[in-house]
mmCIF file of C-alpha atoms and ligand atoms in Angstrom:
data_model
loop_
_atom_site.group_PDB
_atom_site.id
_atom_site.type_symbol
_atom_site.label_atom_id
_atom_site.label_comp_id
_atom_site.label_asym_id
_atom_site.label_seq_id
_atom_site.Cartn_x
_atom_site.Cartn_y
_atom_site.Cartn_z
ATOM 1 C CA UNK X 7 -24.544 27.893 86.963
ATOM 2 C CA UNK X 8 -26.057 25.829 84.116
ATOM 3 C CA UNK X 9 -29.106 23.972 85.086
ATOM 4 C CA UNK X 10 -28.855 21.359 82.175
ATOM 5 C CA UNK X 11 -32.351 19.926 80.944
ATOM 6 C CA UNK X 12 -33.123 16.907 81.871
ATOM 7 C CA UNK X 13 -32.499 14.284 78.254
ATOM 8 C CA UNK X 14 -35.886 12.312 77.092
ATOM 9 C CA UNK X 15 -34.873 9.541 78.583
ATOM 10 C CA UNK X 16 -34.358 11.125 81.405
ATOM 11 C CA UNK X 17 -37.733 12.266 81.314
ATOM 12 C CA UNK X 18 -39.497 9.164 80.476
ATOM 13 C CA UNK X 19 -37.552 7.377 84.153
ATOM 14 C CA UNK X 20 -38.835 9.837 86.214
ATOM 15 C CA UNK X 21 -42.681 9.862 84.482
ATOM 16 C CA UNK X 22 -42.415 5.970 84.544
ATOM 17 C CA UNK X 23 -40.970 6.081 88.084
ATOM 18 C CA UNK X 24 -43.998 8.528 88.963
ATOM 19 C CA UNK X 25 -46.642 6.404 87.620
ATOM 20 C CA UNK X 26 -45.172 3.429 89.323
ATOM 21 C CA UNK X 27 -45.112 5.006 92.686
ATOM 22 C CA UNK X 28 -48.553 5.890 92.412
ATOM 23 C CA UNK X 29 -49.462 2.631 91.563
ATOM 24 C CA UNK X 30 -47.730 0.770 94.582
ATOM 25 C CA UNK X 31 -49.230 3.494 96.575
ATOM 26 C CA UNK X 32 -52.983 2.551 95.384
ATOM 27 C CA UNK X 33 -52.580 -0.675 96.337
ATOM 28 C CA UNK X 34 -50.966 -0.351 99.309
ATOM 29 C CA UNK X 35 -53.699 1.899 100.861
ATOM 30 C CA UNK X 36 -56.284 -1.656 100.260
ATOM 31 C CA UNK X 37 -53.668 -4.013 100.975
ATOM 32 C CA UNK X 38 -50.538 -5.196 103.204
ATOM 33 C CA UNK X 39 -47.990 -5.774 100.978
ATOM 34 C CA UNK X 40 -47.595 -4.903 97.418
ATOM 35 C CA UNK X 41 -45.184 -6.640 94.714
ATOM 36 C CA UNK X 42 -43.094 -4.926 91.531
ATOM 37 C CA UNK X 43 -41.673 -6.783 88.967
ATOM 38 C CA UNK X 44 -38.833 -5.463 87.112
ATOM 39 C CA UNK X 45 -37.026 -5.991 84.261
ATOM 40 C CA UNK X 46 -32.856 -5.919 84.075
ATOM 41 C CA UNK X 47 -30.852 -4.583 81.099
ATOM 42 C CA UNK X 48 -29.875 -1.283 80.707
ATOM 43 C CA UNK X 49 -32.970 0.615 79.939
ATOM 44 C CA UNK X 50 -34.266 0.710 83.239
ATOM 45 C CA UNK X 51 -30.783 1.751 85.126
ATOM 46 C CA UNK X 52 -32.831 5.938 85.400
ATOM 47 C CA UNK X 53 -35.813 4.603 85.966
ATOM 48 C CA UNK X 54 -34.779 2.761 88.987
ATOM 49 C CA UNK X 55 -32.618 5.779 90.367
ATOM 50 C CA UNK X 56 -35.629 7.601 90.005
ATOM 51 C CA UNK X 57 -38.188 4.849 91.842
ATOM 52 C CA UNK X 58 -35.269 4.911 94.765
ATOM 53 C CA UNK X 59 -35.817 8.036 95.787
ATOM 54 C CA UNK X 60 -39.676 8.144 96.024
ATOM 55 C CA UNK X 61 -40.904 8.342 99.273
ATOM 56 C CA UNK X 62 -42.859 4.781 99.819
ATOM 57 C CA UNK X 63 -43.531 2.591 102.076
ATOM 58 C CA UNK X 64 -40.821 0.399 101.036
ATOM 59 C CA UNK X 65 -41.168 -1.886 104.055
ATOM 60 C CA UNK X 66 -44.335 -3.406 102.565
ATOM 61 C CA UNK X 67 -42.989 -3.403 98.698
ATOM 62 C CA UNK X 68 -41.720 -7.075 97.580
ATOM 63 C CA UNK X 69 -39.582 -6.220 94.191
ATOM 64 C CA UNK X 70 -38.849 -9.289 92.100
ATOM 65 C CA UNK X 71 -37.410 -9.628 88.634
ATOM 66 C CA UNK X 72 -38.904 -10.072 85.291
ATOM 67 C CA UNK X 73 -35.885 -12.142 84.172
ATOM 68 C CA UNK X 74 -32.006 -13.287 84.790
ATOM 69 C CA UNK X 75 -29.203 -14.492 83.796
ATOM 70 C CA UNK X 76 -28.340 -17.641 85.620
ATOM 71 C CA UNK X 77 -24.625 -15.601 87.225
ATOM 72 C CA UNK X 78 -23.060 -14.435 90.480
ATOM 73 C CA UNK X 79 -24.931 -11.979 91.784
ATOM 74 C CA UNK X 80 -21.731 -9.889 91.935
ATOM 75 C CA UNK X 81 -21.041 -10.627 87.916
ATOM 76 C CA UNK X 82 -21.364 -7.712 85.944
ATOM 77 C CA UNK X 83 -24.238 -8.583 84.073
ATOM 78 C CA UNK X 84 -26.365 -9.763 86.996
ATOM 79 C CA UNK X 85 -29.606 -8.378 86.624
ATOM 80 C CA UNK X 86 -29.976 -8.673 90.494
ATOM 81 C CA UNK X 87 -26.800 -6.600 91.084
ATOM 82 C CA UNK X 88 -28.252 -3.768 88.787
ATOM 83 C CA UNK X 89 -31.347 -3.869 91.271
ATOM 84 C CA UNK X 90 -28.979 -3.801 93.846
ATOM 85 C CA UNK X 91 -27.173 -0.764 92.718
ATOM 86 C CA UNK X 92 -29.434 1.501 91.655
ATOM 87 C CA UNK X 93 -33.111 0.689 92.833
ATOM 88 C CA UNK X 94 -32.242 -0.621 96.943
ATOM 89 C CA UNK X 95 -30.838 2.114 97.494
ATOM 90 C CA UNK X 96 -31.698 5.309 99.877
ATOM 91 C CA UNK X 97 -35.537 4.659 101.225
ATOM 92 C CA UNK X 98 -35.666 1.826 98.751
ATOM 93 C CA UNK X 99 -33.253 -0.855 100.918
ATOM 94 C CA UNK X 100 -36.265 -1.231 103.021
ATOM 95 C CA UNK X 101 -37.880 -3.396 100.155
ATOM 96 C CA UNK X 102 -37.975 -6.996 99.711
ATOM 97 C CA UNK X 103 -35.625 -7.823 96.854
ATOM 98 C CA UNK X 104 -36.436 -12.051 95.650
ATOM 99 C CA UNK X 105 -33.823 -12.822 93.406
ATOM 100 C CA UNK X 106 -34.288 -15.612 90.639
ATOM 101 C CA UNK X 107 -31.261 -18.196 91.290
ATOM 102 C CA UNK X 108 -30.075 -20.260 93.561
ATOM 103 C CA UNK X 109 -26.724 -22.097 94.518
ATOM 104 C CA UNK X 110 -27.272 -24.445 91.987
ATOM 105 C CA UNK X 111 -25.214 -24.983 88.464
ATOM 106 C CA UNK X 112 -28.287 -24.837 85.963
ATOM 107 C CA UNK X 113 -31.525 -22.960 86.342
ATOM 108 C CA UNK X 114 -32.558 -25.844 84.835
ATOM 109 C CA UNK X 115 -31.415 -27.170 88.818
ATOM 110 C CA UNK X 116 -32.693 -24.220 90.384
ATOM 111 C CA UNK X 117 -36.203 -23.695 88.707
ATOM 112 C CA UNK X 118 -38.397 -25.620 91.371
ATOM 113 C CA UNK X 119 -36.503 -23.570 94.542
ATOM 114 C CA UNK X 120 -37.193 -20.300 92.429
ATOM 115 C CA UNK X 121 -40.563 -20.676 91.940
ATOM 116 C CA UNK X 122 -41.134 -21.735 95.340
ATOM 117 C CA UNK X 123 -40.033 -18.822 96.076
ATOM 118 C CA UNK X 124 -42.007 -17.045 94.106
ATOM 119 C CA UNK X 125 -45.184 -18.395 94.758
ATOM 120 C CA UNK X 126 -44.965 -16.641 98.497
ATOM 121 C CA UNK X 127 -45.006 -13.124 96.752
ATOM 122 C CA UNK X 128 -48.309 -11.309 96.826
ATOM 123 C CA UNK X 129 -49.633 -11.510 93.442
ATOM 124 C CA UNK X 130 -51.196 -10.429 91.568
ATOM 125 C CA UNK X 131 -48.426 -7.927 90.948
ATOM 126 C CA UNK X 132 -49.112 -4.362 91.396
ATOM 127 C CA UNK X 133 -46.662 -3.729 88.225
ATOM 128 C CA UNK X 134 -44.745 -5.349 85.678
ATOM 129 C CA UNK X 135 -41.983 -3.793 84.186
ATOM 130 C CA UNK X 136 -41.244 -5.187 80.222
ATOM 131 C CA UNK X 137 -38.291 -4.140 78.696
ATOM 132 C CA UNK X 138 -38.006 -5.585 74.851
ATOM 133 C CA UNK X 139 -35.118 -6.698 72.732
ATOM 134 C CA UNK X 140 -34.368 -5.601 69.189
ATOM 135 C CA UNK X 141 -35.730 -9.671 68.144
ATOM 136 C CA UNK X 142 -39.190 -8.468 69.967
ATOM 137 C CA UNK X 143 -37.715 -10.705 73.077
ATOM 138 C CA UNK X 144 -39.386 -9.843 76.837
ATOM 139 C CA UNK X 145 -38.005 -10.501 79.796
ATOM 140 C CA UNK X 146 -36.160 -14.052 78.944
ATOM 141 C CA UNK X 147 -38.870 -14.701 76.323
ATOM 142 C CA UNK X 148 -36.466 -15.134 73.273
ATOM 143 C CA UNK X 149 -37.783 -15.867 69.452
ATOM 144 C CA UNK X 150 -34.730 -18.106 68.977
ATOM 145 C CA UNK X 151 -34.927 -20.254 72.521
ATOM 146 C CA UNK X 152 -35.972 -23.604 72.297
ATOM 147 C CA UNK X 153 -38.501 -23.202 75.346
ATOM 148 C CA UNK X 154 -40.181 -20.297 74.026
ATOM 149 C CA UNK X 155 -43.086 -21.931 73.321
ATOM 150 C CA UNK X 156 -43.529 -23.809 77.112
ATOM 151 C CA UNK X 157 -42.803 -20.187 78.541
ATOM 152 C CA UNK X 158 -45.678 -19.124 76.325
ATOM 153 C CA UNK X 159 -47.544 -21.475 77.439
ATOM 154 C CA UNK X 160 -47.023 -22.975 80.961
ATOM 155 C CA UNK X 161 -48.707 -22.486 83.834
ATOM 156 C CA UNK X 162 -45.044 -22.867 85.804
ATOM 157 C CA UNK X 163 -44.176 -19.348 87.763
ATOM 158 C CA UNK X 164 -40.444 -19.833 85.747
ATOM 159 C CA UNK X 165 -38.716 -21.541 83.120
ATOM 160 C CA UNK X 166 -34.784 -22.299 82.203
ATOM 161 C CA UNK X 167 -34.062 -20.574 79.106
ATOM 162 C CA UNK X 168 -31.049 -21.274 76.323
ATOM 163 C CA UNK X 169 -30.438 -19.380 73.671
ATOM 164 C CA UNK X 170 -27.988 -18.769 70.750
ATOM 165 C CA UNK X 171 -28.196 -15.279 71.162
ATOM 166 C CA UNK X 172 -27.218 -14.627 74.575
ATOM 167 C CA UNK X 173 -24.180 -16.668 76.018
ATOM 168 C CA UNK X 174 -25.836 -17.129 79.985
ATOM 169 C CA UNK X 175 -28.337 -19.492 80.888
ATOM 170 C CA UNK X 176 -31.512 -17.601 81.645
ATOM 171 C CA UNK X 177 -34.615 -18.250 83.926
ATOM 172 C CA UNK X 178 -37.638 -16.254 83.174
ATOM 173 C CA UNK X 179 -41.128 -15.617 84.797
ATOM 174 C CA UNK X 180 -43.381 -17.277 82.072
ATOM 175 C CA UNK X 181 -45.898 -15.288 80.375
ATOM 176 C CA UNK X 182 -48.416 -16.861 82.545
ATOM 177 C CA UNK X 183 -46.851 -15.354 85.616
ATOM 178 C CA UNK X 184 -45.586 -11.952 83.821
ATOM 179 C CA UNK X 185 -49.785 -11.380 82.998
ATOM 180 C CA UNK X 186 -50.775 -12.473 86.661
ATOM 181 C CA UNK X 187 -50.731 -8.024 87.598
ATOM 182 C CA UNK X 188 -52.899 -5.564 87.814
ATOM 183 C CA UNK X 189 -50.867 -3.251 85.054
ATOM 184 C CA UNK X 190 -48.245 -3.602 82.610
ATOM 185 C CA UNK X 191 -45.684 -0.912 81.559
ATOM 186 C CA UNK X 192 -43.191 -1.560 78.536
ATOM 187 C CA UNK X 193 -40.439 1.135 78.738
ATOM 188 C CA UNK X 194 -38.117 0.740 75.943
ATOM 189 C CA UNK X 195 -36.163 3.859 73.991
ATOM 190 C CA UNK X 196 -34.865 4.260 70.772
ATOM 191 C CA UNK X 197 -35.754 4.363 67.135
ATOM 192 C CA UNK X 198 -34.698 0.847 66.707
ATOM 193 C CA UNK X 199 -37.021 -0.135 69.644
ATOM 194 C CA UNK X 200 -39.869 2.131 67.992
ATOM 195 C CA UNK X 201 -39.364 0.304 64.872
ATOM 196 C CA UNK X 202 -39.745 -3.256 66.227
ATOM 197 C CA UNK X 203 -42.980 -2.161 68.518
ATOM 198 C CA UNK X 204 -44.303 -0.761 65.339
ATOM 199 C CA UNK X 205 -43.524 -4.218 64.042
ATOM 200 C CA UNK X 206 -45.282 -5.925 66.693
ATOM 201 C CA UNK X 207 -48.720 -3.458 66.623
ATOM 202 C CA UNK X 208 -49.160 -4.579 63.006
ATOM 203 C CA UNK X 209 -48.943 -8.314 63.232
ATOM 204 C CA UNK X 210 -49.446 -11.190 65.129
ATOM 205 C CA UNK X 211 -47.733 -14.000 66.739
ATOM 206 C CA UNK X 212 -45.854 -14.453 69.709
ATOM 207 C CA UNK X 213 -43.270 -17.037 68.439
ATOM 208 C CA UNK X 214 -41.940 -14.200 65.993
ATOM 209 C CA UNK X 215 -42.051 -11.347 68.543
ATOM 210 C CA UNK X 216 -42.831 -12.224 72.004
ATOM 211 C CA UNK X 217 -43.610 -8.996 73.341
ATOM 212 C CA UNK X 218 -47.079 -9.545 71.145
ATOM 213 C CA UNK X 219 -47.883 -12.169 73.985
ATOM 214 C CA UNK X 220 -48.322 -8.987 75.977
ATOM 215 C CA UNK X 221 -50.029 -6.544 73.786
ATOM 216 C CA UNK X 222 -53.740 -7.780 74.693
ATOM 217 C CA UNK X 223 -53.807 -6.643 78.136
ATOM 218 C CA UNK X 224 -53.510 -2.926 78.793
ATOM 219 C CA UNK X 225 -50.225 -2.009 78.462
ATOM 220 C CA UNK X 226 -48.688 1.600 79.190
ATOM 221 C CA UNK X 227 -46.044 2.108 76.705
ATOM 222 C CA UNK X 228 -43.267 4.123 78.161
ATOM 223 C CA UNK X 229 -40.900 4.880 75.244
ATOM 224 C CA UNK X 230 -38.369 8.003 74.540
ATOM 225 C CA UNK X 231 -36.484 9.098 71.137
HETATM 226 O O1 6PG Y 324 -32.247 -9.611 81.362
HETATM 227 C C1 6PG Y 324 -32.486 -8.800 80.463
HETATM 228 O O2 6PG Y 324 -31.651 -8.438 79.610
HETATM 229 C C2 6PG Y 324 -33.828 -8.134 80.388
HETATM 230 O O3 6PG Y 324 -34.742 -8.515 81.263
HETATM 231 C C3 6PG Y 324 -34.266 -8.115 78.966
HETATM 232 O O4 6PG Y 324 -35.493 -8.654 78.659
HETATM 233 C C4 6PG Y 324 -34.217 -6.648 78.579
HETATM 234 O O5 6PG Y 324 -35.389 -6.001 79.044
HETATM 235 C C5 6PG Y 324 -34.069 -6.476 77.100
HETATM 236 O O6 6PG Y 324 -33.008 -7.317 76.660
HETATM 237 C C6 6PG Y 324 -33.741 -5.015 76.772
HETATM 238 O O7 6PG Y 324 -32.480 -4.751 77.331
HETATM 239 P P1 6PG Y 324 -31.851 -3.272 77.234
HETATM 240 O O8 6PG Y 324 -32.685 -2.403 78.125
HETATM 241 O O9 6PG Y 324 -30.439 -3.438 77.734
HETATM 242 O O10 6PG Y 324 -31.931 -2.869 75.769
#
């Protein structure tokens, strides 16, 4: 029998996924209940198969998302059904899963109810997961949305995000609310993705890369060939 080694990518999941555990684990021994945010996409798909089957106290962990897509939770590109599917799972379903929409048409509509219901969560957040785009974008930060610069800026938990280069309606934690944690980890993979970091370490400017809004606070960079 062939014991295959585990890819770099691979790799990288189960480090991130170790480092994360530990985390919620630190905090959890000072305090009742500790809160993840996580980012959707399809970086993080190992990574959360790998989180799933630590062994946590997943009845005290609140897990919330960095971002969405303003769809049916059962739509293929819900970022709450890839939660769903791959990190509630096992141990895991005994977490707290907050989606970020509501009944409504718009997030526009549903902004206030989401960040009501955000505001009960216990921040500051243990983690925050960033993913990043290939435009520098985080979470539903976008260089091409017209509310990129109140999602920079606002105080608001969330904001309702259009943009020309996605075709959903987003809602997104602002930046405000993505720095309100105690540690940030950007897990990204690829040489494009190692390109546009590279990119973002030699310049500033949020507006042109967005992930730069998050490059002053400590961030653990969790990236793989
Ligand atoms: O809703 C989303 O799509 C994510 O939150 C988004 O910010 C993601 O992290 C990047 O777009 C990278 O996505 P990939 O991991 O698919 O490259």
């Amino acid at each position: 029998m062939t014991n295959t080694m585990p890819t770099p990518r691979e790799q990288l999941a189960h480090q991130l996924a170790e480092a994360v555990a530990e985390a919620l684990r630190a905090d959890l021994a000072v305090q009742d209940k500790a809160l993840l945010v996580v980012s959707g996409g399809s970086t993080p798909v190992p990574f959360f198969d790998a989180l799933a089957a630590h062994d946590l106290p997943w009845g005290r962990i609140q897990v919330t998302l960095a971002d969405e897509r303003w769809v049916n939770e059962q739509a293929d590109d819900s970022n709450a059904r890839l939660v769903r599917e791959h990190l509630l799972q096992g141990p895991a379903t005994e977490a707290t899963f907050v989606p970020l929409t509501t009944a409504d048409a718009t997030p526009e509509q549903g902004a206030a109810e989401v960040g009501e219901r955000l505001e009960r969560l216990a921040w500051p957040a243990s983690v925050v997961i960033l993913g990043m785009g290939g435009d520098g974008h985080t979470a539903s930060l976008f260089p091409d949305s017209r509310e990129l610069d109140l999602a920079l800026a606002t105080d608001e938990p969330v904001v309702a995000v259009r943009t020309p280069s996605k075709p959903q309606p987003r809602i997104t934690l602002s930046a405000e609310r993505l720095h309100r944690a105690r540690r940030h980890f950007l897990h990204i993979s690829g040489e494009d993705k190692r390109a546009v970091l590279a990119r973002a370490l030699a310049g500033d400017g949020s507006r042109e890369l967005p992930i730069r809004a998050f490059l002053a606070c400590p961030l653990g960079i969790y990236w793989a060939p």
